[in-house]
Short mmCIF file of C-alpha atoms in Angstrom, two decimals:
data_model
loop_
_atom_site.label_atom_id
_atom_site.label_comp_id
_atom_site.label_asym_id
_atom_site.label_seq_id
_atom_site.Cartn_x
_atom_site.Cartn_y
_atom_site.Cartn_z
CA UNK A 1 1.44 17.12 -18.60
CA UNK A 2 -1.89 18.28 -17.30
CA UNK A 3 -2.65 20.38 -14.49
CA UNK A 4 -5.76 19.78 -12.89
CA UNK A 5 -7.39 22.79 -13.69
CA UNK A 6 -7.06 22.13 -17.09
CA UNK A 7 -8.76 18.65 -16.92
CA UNK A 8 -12.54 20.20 -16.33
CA UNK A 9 -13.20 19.31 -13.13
CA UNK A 10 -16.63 20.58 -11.16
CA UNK A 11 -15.31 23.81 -9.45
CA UNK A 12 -15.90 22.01 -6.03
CA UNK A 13 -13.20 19.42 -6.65
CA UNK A 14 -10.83 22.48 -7.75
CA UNK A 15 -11.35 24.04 -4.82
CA UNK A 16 -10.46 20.64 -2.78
CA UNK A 17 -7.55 20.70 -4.94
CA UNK A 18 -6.50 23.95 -4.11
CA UNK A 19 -7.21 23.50 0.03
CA UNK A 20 -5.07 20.65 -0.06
CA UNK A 21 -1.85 22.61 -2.27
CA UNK A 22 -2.39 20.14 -5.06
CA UNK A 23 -1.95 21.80 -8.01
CA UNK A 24 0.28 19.17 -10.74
CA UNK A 25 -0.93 15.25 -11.09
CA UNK A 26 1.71 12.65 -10.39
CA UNK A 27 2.54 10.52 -13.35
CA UNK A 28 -0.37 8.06 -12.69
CA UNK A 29 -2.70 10.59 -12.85
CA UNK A 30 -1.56 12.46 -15.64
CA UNK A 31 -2.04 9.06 -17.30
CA UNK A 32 -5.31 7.92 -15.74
CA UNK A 33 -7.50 10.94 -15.27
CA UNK A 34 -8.33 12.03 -18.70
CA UNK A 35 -9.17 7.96 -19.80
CA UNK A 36 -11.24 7.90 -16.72
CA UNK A 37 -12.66 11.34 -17.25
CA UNK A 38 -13.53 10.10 -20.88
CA UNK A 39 -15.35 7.17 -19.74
CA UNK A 40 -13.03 4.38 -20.56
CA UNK A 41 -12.20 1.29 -18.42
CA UNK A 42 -8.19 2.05 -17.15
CA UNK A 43 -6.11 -0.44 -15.85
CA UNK A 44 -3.38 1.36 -13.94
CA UNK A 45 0.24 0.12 -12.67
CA UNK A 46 2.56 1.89 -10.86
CA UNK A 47 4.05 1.67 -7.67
CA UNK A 48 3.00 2.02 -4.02
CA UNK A 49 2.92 5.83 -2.83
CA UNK A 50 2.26 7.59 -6.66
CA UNK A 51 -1.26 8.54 -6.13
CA UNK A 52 -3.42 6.33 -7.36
CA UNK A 53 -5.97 7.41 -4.87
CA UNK A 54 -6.76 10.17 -6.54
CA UNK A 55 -6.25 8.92 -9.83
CA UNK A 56 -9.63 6.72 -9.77
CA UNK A 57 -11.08 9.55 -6.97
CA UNK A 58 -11.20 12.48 -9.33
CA UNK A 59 -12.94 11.18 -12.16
CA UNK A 60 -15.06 8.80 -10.06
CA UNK A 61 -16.54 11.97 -8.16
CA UNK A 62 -17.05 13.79 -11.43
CA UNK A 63 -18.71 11.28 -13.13
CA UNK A 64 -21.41 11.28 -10.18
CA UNK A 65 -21.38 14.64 -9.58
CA UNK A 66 -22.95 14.65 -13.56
CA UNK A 67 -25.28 12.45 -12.66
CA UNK A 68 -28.78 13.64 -11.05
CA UNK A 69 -30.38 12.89 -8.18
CA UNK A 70 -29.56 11.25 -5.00
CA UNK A 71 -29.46 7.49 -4.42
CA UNK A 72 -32.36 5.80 -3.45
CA UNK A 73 -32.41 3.15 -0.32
CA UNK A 74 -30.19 0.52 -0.03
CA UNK A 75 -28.49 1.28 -3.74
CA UNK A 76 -24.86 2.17 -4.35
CA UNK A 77 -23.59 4.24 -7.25
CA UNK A 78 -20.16 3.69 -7.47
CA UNK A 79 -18.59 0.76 -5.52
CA UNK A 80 -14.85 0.59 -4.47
CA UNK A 81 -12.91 -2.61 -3.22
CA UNK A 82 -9.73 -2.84 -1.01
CA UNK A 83 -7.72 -5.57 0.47
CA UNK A 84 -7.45 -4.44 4.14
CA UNK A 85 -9.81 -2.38 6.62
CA UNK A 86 -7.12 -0.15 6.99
CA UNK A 87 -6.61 0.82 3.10
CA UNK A 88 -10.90 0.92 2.88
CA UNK A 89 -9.84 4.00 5.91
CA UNK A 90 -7.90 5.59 3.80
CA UNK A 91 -9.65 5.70 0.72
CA UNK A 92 -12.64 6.70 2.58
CA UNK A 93 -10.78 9.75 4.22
CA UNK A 94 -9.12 11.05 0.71
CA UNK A 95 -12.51 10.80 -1.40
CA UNK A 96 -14.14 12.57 1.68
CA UNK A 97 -11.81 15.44 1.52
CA UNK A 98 -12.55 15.38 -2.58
CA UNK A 99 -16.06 15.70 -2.03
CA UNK A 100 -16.36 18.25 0.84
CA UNK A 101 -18.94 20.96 0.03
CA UNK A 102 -20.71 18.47 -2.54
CA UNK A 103 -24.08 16.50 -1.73
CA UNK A 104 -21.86 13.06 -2.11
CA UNK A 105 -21.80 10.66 0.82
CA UNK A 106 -19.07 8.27 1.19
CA UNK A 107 -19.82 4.66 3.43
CA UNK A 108 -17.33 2.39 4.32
CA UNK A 109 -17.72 -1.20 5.58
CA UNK A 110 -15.23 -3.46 6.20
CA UNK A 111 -14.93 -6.78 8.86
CA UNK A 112 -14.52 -6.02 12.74
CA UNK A 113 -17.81 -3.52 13.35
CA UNK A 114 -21.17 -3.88 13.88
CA UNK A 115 -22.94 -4.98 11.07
CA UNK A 116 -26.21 -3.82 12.45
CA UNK A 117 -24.44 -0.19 12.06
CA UNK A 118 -23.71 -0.79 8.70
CA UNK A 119 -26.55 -2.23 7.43
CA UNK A 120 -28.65 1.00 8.90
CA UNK A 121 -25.66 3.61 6.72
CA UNK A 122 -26.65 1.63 4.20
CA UNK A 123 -30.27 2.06 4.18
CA UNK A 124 -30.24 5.70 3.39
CA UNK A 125 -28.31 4.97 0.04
CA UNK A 126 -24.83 5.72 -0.73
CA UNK A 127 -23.09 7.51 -3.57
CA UNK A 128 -19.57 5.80 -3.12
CA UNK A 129 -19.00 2.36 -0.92
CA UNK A 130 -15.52 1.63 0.16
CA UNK A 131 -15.77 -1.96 0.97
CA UNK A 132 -13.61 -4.81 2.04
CA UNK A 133 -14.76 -8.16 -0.20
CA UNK A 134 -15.81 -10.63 2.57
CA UNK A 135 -18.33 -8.09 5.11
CA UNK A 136 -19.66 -6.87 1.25
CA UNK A 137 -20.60 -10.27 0.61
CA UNK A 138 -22.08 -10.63 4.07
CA UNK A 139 -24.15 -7.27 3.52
CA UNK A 140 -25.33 -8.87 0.05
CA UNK A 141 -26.32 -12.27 2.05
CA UNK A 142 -28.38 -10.31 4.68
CA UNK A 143 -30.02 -7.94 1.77
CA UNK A 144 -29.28 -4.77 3.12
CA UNK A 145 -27.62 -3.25 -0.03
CA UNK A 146 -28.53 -2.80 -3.85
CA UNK A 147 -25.21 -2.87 -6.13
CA UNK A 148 -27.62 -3.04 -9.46
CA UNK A 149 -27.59 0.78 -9.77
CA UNK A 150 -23.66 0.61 -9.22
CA UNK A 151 -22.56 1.77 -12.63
CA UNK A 152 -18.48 2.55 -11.24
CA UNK A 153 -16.53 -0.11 -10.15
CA UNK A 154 -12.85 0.35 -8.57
CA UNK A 155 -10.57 -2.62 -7.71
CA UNK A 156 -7.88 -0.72 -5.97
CA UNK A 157 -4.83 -3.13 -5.15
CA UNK A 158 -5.87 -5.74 -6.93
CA UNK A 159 -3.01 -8.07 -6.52
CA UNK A 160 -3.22 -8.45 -2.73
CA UNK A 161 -6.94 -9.16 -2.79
CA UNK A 162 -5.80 -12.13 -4.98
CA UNK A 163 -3.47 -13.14 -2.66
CA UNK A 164 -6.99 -13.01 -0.34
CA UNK A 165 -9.15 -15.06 -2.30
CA UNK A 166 -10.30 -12.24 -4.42
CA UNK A 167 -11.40 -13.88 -7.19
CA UNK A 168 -13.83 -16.09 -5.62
CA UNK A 169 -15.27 -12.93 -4.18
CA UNK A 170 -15.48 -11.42 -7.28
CA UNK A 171 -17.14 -13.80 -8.91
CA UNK A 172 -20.03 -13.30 -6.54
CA UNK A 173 -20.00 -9.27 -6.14
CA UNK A 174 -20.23 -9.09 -10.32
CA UNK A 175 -22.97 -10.00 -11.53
CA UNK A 176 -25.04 -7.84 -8.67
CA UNK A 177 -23.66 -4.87 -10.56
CA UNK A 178 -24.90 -2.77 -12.61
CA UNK A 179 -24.54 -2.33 -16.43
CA UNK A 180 -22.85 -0.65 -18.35
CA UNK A 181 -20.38 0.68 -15.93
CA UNK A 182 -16.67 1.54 -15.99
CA UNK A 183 -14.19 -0.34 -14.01
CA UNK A 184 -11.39 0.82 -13.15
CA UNK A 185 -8.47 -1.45 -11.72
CA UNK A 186 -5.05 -0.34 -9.83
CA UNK A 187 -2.59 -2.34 -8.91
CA UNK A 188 1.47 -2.08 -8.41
CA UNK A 189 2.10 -5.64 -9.61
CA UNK A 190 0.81 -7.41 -12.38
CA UNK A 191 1.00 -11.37 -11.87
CA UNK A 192 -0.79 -13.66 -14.33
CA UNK A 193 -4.05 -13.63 -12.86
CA UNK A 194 -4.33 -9.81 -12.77
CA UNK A 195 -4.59 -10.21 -16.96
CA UNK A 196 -7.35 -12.79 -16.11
CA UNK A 197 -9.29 -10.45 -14.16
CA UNK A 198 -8.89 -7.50 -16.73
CA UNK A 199 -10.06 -9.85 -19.35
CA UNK A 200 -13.17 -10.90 -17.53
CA UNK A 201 -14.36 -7.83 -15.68
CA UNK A 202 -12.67 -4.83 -17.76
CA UNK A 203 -14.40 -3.93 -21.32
CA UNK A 204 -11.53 -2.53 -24.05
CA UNK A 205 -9.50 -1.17 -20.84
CA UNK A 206 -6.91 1.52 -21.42
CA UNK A 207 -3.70 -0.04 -19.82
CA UNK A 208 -1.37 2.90 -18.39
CA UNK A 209 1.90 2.38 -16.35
CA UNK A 210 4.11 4.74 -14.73
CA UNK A 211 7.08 2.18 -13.25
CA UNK A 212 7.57 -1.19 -14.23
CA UNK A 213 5.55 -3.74 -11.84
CA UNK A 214 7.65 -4.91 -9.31
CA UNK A 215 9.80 -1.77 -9.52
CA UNK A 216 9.83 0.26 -5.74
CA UNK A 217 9.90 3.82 -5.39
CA UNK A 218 13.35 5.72 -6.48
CA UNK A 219 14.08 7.16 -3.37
CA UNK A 220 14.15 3.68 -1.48
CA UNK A 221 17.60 2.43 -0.74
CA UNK A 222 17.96 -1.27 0.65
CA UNK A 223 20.05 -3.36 2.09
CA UNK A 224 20.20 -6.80 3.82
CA UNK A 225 21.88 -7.86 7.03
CA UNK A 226 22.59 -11.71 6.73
CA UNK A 227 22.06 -12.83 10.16
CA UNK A 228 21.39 -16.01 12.19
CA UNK A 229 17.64 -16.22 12.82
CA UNK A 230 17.94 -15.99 17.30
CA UNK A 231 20.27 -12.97 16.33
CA UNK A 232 17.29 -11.04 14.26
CA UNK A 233 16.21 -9.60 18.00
CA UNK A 234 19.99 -8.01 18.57
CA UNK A 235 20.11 -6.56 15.33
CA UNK A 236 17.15 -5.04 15.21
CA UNK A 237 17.52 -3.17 18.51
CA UNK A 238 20.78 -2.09 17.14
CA UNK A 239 18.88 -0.42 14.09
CA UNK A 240 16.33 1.03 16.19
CA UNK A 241 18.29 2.35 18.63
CA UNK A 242 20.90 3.84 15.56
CA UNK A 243 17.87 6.78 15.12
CA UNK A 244 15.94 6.04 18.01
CA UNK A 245 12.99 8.90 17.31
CA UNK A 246 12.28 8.01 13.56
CA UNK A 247 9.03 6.40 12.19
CA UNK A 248 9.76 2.92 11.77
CA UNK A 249 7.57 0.26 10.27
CA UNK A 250 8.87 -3.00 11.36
CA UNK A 251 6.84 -6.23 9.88
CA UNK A 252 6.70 -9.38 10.94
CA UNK A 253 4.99 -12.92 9.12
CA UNK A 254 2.92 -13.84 11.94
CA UNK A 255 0.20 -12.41 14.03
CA UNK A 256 1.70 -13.78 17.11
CA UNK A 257 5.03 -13.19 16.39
CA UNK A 258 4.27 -9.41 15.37
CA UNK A 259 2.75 -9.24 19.19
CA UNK A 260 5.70 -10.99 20.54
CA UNK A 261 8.26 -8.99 18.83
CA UNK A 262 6.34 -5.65 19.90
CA UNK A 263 5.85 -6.40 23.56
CA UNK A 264 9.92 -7.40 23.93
CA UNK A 265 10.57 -4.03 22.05
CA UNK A 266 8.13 -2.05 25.05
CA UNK A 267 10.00 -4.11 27.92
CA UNK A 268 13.41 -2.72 26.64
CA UNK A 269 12.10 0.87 26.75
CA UNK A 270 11.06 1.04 22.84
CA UNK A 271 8.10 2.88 22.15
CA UNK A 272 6.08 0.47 20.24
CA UNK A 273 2.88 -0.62 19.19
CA UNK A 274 1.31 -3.23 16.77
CA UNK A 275 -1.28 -4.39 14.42
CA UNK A 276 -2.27 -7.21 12.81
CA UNK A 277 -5.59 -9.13 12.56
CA UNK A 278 -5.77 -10.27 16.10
CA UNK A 279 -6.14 -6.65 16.80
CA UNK A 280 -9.82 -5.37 16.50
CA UNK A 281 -10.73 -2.43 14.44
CA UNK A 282 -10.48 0.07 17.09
CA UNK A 283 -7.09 -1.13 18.59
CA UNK A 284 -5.69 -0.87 14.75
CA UNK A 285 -7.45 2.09 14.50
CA UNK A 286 -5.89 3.61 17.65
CA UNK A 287 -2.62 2.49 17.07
CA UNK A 288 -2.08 3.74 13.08
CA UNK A 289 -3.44 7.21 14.74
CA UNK A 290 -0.57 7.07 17.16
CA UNK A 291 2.18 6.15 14.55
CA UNK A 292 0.81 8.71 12.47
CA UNK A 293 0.56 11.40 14.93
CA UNK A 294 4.22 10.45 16.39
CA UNK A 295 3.01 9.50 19.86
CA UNK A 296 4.45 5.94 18.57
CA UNK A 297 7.59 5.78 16.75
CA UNK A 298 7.89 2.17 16.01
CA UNK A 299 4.90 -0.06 14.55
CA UNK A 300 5.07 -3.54 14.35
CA UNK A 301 2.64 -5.20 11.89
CA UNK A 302 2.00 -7.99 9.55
CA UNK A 303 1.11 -7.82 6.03
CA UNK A 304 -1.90 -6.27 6.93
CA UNK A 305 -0.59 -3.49 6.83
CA UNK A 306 1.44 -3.04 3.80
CA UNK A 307 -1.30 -1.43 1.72
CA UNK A 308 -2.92 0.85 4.63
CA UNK A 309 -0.61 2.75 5.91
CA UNK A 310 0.11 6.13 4.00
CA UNK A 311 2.34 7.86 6.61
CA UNK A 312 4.60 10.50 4.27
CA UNK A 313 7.09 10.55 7.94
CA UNK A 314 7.49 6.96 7.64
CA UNK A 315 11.55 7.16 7.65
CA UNK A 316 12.41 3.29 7.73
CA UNK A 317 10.89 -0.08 6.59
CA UNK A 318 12.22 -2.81 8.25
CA UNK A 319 11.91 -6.58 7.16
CA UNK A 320 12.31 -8.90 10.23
CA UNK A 321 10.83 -11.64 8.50
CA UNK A 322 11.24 -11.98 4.75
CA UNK A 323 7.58 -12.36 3.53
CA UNK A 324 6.77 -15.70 1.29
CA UNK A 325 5.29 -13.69 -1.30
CA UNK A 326 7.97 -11.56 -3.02
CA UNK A 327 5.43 -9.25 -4.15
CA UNK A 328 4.38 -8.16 -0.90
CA UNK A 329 8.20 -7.05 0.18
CA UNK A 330 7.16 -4.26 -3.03
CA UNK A 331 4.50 -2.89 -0.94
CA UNK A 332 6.12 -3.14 2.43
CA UNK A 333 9.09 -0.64 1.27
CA UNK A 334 6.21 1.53 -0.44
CA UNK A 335 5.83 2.41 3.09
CA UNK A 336 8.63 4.67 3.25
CA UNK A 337 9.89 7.35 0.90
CA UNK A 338 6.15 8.67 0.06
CA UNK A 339 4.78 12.05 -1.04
CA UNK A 340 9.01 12.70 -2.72
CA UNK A 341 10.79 11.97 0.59
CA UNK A 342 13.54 9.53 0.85
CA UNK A 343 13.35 6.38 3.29
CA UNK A 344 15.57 3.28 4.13
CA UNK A 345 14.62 -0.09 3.36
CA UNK A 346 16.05 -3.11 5.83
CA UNK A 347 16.04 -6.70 5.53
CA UNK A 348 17.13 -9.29 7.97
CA UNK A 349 18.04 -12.26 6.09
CA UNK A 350 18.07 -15.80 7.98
CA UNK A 351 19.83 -18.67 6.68
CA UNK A 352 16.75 -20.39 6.04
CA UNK A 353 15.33 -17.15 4.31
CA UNK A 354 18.30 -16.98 1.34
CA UNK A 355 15.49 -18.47 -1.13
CA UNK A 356 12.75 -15.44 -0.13
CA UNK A 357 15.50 -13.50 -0.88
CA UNK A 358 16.47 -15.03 -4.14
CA UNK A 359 12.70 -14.33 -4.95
CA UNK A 360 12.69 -10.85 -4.11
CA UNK A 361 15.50 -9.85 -6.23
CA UNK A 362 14.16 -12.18 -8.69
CA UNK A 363 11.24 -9.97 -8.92
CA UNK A 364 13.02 -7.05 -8.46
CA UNK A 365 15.46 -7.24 -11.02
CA UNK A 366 18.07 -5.74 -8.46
CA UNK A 367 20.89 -7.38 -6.11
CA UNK A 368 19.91 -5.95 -2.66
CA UNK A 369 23.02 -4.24 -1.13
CA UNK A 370 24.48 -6.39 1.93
CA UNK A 371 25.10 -4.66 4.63
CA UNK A 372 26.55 -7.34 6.95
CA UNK A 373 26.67 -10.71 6.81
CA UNK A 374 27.31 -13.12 4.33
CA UNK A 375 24.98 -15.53 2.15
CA UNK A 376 25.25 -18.94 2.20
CA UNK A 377 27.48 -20.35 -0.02
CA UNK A 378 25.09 -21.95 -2.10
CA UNK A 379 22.94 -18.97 -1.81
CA UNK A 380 25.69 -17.05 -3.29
CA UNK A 381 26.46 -19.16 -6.42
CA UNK A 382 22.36 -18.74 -7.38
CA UNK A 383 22.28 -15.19 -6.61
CA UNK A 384 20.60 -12.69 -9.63
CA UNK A 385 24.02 -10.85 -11.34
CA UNK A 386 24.47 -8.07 -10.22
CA UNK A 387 23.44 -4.57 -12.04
CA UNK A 388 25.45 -1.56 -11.48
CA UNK A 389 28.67 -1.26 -9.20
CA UNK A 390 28.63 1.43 -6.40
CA UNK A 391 28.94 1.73 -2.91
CA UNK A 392 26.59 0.79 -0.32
CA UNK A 393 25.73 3.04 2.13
CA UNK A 394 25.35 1.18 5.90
CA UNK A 395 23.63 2.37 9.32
CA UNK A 396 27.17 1.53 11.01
CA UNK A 397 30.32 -0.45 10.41
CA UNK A 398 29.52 -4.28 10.09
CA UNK A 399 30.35 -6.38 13.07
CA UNK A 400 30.72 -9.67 11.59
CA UNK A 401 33.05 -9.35 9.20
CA UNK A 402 30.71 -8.17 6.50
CA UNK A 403 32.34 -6.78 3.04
CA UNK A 404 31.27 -3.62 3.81
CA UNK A 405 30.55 -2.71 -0.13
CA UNK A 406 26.97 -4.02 -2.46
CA UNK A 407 26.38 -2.85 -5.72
CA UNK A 408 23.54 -0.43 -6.07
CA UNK A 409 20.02 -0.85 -7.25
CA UNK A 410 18.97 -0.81 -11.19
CA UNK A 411 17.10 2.15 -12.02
CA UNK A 412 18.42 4.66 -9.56
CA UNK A 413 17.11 2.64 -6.69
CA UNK A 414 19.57 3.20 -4.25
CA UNK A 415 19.82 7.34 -4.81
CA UNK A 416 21.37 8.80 -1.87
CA UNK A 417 23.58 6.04 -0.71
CA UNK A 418 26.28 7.44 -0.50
CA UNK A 419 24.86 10.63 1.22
CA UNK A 420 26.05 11.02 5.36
CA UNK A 421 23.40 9.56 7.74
CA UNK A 422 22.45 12.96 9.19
CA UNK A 423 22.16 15.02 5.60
CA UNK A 424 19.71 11.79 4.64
CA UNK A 425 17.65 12.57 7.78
CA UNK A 426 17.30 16.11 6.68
CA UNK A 427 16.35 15.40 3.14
CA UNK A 428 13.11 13.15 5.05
CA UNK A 429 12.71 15.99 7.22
CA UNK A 430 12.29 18.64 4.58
#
């Protein structure tokens, strides 16, 4: 295990380090930093919430703080792609904390601002672009930007961008880069396509994993409530209200039905915003601020959100629809026990949803405690076997006749489920 003063860094990053009380990597970046550092292409997997910010960030800003000079008009050094405007944000705001006190400038541009603004950042030259695929492309079309001095390419959560057309993208970014470079991709699953990808864009990349893909953080426990689909709205005032002042992350599949859901939460005295991509920048931008700061205790979002939203207070994750891609439901839950804190994980399960489900746990490799409810019967006979016996820890006593006991996760996944509601709440607290 390395600390970080021991990897070499510029004496500007250590003191970043330092300001921010970062002193030990996580496991990804005990893994990741010295292959980047060395110049190799790294292909990192590990789960939502482990740092993999920083992983790429270090040795990305010490690679160009070796390299002389400043860039030159419209030409990029190191380029940096993200699914969603909100995860481009947050990259943005970590590497700018890296590389305070350094000449490094950091641009973002992503869909839903001016372009005009963009277009005249770019123009001065940038060290490191944080970019969202589709207003990149539209930057390249209008020939306001210069990727062929980009010699550092990052595709940070790679899987959902394929779930966004990514490849296709790609495929036209590419060959506007520069070469050689190192690329570096992170991602916390690994379907089929992601080896594609590797094979096509990577060179000899060093492949390092800290959890197995598909695995969630340890200090997630989950459960389902089985319930009838016009009964979702009941149940989920029931949670809410059960610890009304916690941050809770609530998402929904549809743009329309995340609005709906959040304005019939604010008429029954909730305190609840939303996003999704109806929202414009700003509004997204002004609501995350609120969750974050606390002014807002419940956000409602789609899967927009899944991969931008780094809130350590996040306390509970709650699933009111099942999403159609049992990937995703990995990096919803990521949203809650971050930065070693513990969080709560909650589906709602409709009839209709029992295959999702089935999916999920398929992925998984877990049986996802019940906490009320029962499966179909049918839904029941398929059902993954399940791992390791325990008892399942519940918000309240099930109404419905529910068994009242799941087996835990594999892997330690349910930690703390037997712990009292209140002594949980403390350990999130601390």
């Amino acid at each position: 295990m390395y600390d970080f003063d021991m990897l070499g860094l510029a004496p500007e990053l250590n003191t970043a380090l330092k300001t921010a009380g970062l002193t030990e990597p996580t496991p990804i970046q005990n893994k990741a930093i010295p292959l980047a550092l060395e110049g190799h292409d790294v292909m990192g997997l590990a789960q939502t919430g482990t740092g993999k910010t920083l992983a790429f960030g270090l040795p990305l800003i010490q690679h160009l703080l070796d390299m002389p000079g400043k860039p030159a008009e419209k030409t990029v050094k190191a380029l940096i792609l993200a699914p969603t405007r909100e995860l481009v944000n947050q990259i943005a705001e970590s590497l700018r904390g890296l590389t305070k006190g350094t000449k490094l400038r950091v641009v973002t541009v992503v869909g839903g601002q001016s372009i005009g603004k963009q277009i005249s950042l770019l123009s001065r030259g940038t060290d490191i672009l944080v970019a969202t695929p589709g207003r990149l492309i539209d930057l390249m079309e209008r020939r306001a930007l210069d990727l062929s001095t980009a010699r550092h390419l990052v595709l940070d959560e790679a899987d959902q961008m394929l779930d966004m057309g990514f490849i296709h993208a790609l495929r036209k970014i590419a060959p506007h880069l520069g070469t050689p470079r190192q690329t570096m991709l992170f991602s916390a699953t690994m379907p089929k396509q992601m080896e594609e990808i590797s094979a096509a864009y990577l060179t000899n990349p060093r492949r390092v994993q800290v959890a197995p893909p598909g695995k969630a953080a340890d200090k997630v426990t989950q459960s389902v409530h089985h319930v009838a689909k016009n009964d979702k709205s009941a149940k989920l005032r029931e949670i809410l209200a059960d610890d009304p002042h916690a941050l809770t992350l609530v998402f929904s599949r549809t743009k329309h039905g995340a609005e709906r859901l959040m304005k019939g939460l604010v008429s029954d005295g909730f305190n609840a915003a939303s996003i999704h991509g109806n929202k414009s920048q700003g509004q997204r931008d002004r609501a995350l601020k609120a969750f974050r700061d606390g002014e807002t205790n419940i956000l409602v979002a789609t899967d927009v959100a899944a991969r931008g939203i780094d809130i350590p207070g996040v306390a509970y994750v709650v699933n009111y629809d099942l999403p159609e891609v049992a990937d995703n439901y990995v990096h919803r839950i990521g949203r809650t026990a971050r930065a070693g804190r513990e969080g709560e994980a909650i589906s709602l399960c409709a009839p209709e949803e029992a295959s999702l489900l089935r999916d999920i746990e398929k992925v998984m490799k877990i049986t996802v405690p019940v906490a009320s409810g029962t499966a179909p019967a049918h839904e029941q006979a398929q059902a993954p076997k399940k791992r390791n016996g325990g008892p399942n820890r519940r918000r309240r006593k099930p109404s419905n006749g529910g068994n009242g006991q799941a087996n835990a996760n594999a892997g330690g996944q349910n930690q703390g489920a037997g712990k009292p509601r209140r002594q949980r709440r403390r350990n999130r607290a601390a």
